[in-house]
Amino acid sequence: MSLEQTEKAFLDYLKEQNAYREAITLIQWDLRTKVPKKGVEQRSEVVGYLSQKLHQMQVSDKIKEFIDELKGKSTNEIIEKSILECEETYEKNRKIPETEFKEYVMLQSKGEAVWQEARDKADFAMFQPYLEKLVEYNKKFASYWGYKENIYDALLHNYEPGVTVKTLDEVFPKVRSSLSELLQKIETSSIRPNTELLHTHFPKKGQKDLSIEILNRMGYDWDAGRLDDTIHPFEITVNLNDVRITTRYDEQDFRMAVFGIIHEAGHALYEQNIDKKLEGTPLASGTSMGIHESQSLFWENFLGRNKIFWESHYDLFKKYAPSHFENVSLTDFYQAVNEVKPSFIRIEADELTYPLHIMVRYELEKALINGEIEVRDLPQLWNEKMEEYLGIKPQSDREGVLQDIHWAGGDFGYFPSYALGYMYAAQFEHKMLETVNIDQVIRSGDFSPIRQWMTNNIHQYGKMKKPLDILNDVTGEGLNPDYLIRYLTTKYQDIYQF
Amino acid sequence: MSLEQTEKAFLDYLKEQNAYREAITLIQWDLRTKVPKKGVEQRSEVVGYLSQKLHQMQVSDKIKEFIDELKGKSTNEIIEKSILECEETYEKNRKIPETEFKEYVMLQSKGEAVWQEARDKADFAMFQPYLEKLVEYNKKFASYWGYKENIYDALLHNYEPGVTVKTLDEVFPKVRSSLSELLQKIETSSIRPNTELLHTHFPKKGQKDLSIEILNRMGYDWDAGRLDDTIHPFEITVNLNDVRITTRYDEQDFRMAVFGIIHEAGHALYEQNIDKKLEGTPLASGTSMGIHESQSLFWENFLGRNKIFWESHYDLFKKYAPSHFENVSLTDFYQAVNEVKPSFIRIEADELTYPLHIMVRYELEKALINGEIEVRDLPQLWNEKMEEYLGIKPQSDREGVLQDIHWAGGDFGYFPSYALGYMYAAQFEHKMLETVNIDQVIRSGDFSPIRQWMTNNIHQYGKMKKPLDILNDVTGEGLNPDYLIRYLTTKYQDIYQF
């Protein structure tokens, strides 16, 4: 075959893989939003079968031949980068013995089920043997995959390629000490936001209509997406023209749905604005968990919890909100939605203490993977770290070590992405300010200049650029926590008047 | 391999096929209910690819080996009947040369697109060349498949195995003459139902809540199904525990949604109550189009348009309907929802004239496939037949020959199923009356004895029994139009007082 013919055959093979991926993704969306409960069991078999077929293609001799024949030879950048993605997936999977891979897949699914029950019962002992095995497998896999300095780097690589323990160990302590300092000032401030005023009955319909109007202003494309109800909110990309988001409505606390939708729409804008010519290749996706989170956090926090935003959108809010809010002053409202208060549950944490939750997890999983601590000691270590970092101690493992699903599904190395995304977001904001008058854009009610900046600098590339390359290309520097620290300091000085 | 091992391998192979089928089905449901419009194009590629994979398995050498090794040898009835189903699909598809099959698939999809435009423009000439090719292919396929007496029998077999031109040519004229006689009496009756009273604004929510309450009484299992909005209502079986229905709401005519939902739920009850041990085999489905339609029509007409039903449920109706209906007498209402009036559009036809629409189509497609008429003459022949059978002549092909999608998709031999289903339903009703006091059941508001009778006699078997075997086993006789004629005569004598 000529190079051209091989390239064509390779792209066709990618399209086949993509057909499975798209079918699986739609099934997963359905499983989490629409499926009637009795239909789940049979459906899970279907997902299992299709996932296996996709996996077989990703590690097939055929894909290996394409890699060997095309790597470094194609003049087409999409093909060249797709080959590198395929190679990484191939190598990553082929390095794991097939029997271990199968056992691990079963362990993950069993682990999540057991975790669910263990969490409900706040019974860590029940989950412990599974977590021990999951940690063992991850240590083994990390050693198969290889690393230069720290075994945990091999896991980090799966979510944030280029970021290492060395980087995190430089950056995180710096963030932590600044946040602790801020937290101390906030705790001694005389300002005490009244969050009670937020817990008024706000019907679902109003919350939804308000959110839709904000999404319109953000530029979410409804012809290439939709919004549904779910228990655990998420964004899911069926294809680049079908990027769906979901949310849950709490009629006693609108923040969950409204900020949640803005957050998921931040992810969705990323995916909707990836260059369509990447469709059908493994490049048609956000480049990393961290960069993805930079997008969702930017919209949720830098825009959605921004003072200018509420100054210019409080009337919009009142249009959809119950009459109760008529008597709430903008200042009281703004303070309430930005209250800082150490709490146990990560996903309910405020903007300031959130990174501290991540650091607790990072320290623990790094130590676990490095064999410095044992799984059985986790609950105690968790509680100690929470007390050390946030000044509060969980009363049960349900609000402690058992709260997140990640480890139960074998996701080690994932958590740091959340904090990285936050730092990236602050770095992007700083850069954006050079050319975009963000305050003015927010006031205008048409946020498209912000979206456009993100698309030009980040979205369009999909996986054509690695996360740290994007960061460097956009900001001219590497990971730098100073922007986040400065952003938080300025914001909370204003709110808490210190 | 031992027989047992081969059987196990065969069942696994069926499960693989089923995984594709289930994924494709869910994608189709999504395409017709949820997908954002820009996502359709890429999704169609995915359906195409997965359908091709499924087709390859159905005609593979591997399935042929299973057929050869297992046919007539298994003591397991499910395996034996699955083998026969697989053999039929295998033979049917292998008899068509691969190039012709591919051309035909493309022609179908092109045909539907052109038909859509031709119908909108009422331009038959535009559609004619496609229809000519579709007819040619169907004639060719029918000759590949073979038949005993009439070439059209080979097509009928795809939808209603066991039913032939000979049967239809005996039965349909009998039905037609009775219906014509009834129609004449109705047209000279002094009773003139006032349907204007139905065209009052009835908000979607009320229509939906009313329909849901009726479905609850029918025994539709919401844990194994759901109801969504769509343009063209349908029932779709993702798996036996996930049987979904859809509808469209017309706020100026509640009949479309309410009777439509009952109709689709009739299909759904069939599928929900197929024996779960057939799941994952080709037997896990209604046995034929005709038997399926007997179920939807039974619930829609024999129950939903029944006098006792409205006598005992008019209060329920009023609970959800707008206050306007408070002043409408039960008699006026009942007459209005049962008005007989020849009209052009099949899917809007009343219970009495509906079979005449089917006969027009049957006569024409039988003649087309037998080469007795030409495609170009269809519009004129259609209009002549409509005038002959229904006494009205379409003013445009849009409300004439172009109204249905079936031929555009290559579905020849399908239409008779609708009339057959109607006759089956009347035969089932007659038999059911021997053991179920239908009137009393309807009055009780709990229709489960009817559903249970259908499940015991029909639903549970899936494709384990052929349609005419079911009919014979249940009623002790073959197709007999007398029951339908008697049912319609009694019903309309009462309404139109002749």
PDB file of C-alpha atoms in Angstrom, chain B residues 3 29 44 50 65 91 113 193 197 220 235 267 306 309 322 326 331 342 350 360 378 398 409 414 432 452 476:
ATOM      1  CA  LEU B   3     -23.270 -30.447  21.493  1.00  0.00           C
ATOM      2  CA  TRP B  29     -34.555   6.026  19.845  1.00  0.00           C
ATOM      3  CA  SER B  44     -25.796   8.268  11.110  1.00  0.00           C
ATOM      4  CA  LEU B  50     -22.831  -0.923  13.636  1.00  0.00           C
ATOM      5  CA  GLU B  65     -21.660 -23.532  10.916  1.00  0.00           C
ATOM      6  CA  GLU B  91     -30.787 -17.576   3.756  1.00  0.00           C
ATOM      7  CA  ALA B 113     -35.038  11.459   1.575  1.00  0.00           C
ATOM      8  CA  PRO B 193     -71.540  13.364  15.548  1.00  0.00           C
ATOM      9  CA  LEU B 197     -66.465  19.756  20.533  1.00  0.00           C
ATOM     10  CA  TYR B 220     -47.610  -0.680  31.476  1.00  0.00           C
ATOM     11  CA  GLU B 235     -42.822   1.936  20.360  1.00  0.00           C
ATOM     12  CA  HIS B 267     -47.295  -2.704  21.414  1.00  0.00           C
ATOM     13  CA  ASN B 306     -65.297   1.406  23.718  1.00  0.00           C
ATOM     14  CA  PHE B 309     -64.737   2.501  28.754  1.00  0.00           C
ATOM     15  CA  PRO B 322     -60.271  21.546  30.460  1.00  0.00           C
ATOM     16  CA  GLU B 326     -67.878  19.751  31.766  1.00  0.00           C
ATOM     17  CA  THR B 331     -73.252  10.534  24.423  1.00  0.00           C
ATOM     18  CA  PRO B 342     -63.995   8.823   4.771  1.00  0.00           C
ATOM     19  CA  ASP B 350     -61.526   6.192  11.724  1.00  0.00           C
ATOM     20  CA  VAL B 360     -56.167   0.365  -1.690  1.00  0.00           C
ATOM     21  CA  LEU B 378     -49.776   4.900  -9.600  1.00  0.00           C
ATOM     22  CA  ARG B 398     -49.532  14.610  -1.127  1.00  0.00           C
ATOM     23  CA  GLY B 409     -38.117   2.639   2.410  1.00  0.00           C
ATOM     24  CA  TYR B 414     -46.106  -4.569   5.040  1.00  0.00           C
ATOM     25  CA  MET B 432     -61.311 -13.663  25.437  1.00  0.00           C
ATOM     26  CA  GLN B 452     -52.955 -11.193  31.655  1.00  0.00           C
ATOM     27  CA  GLY B 476     -59.073 -22.748  17.311  1.00  0.00           C
TER      28      GLY B 476
END
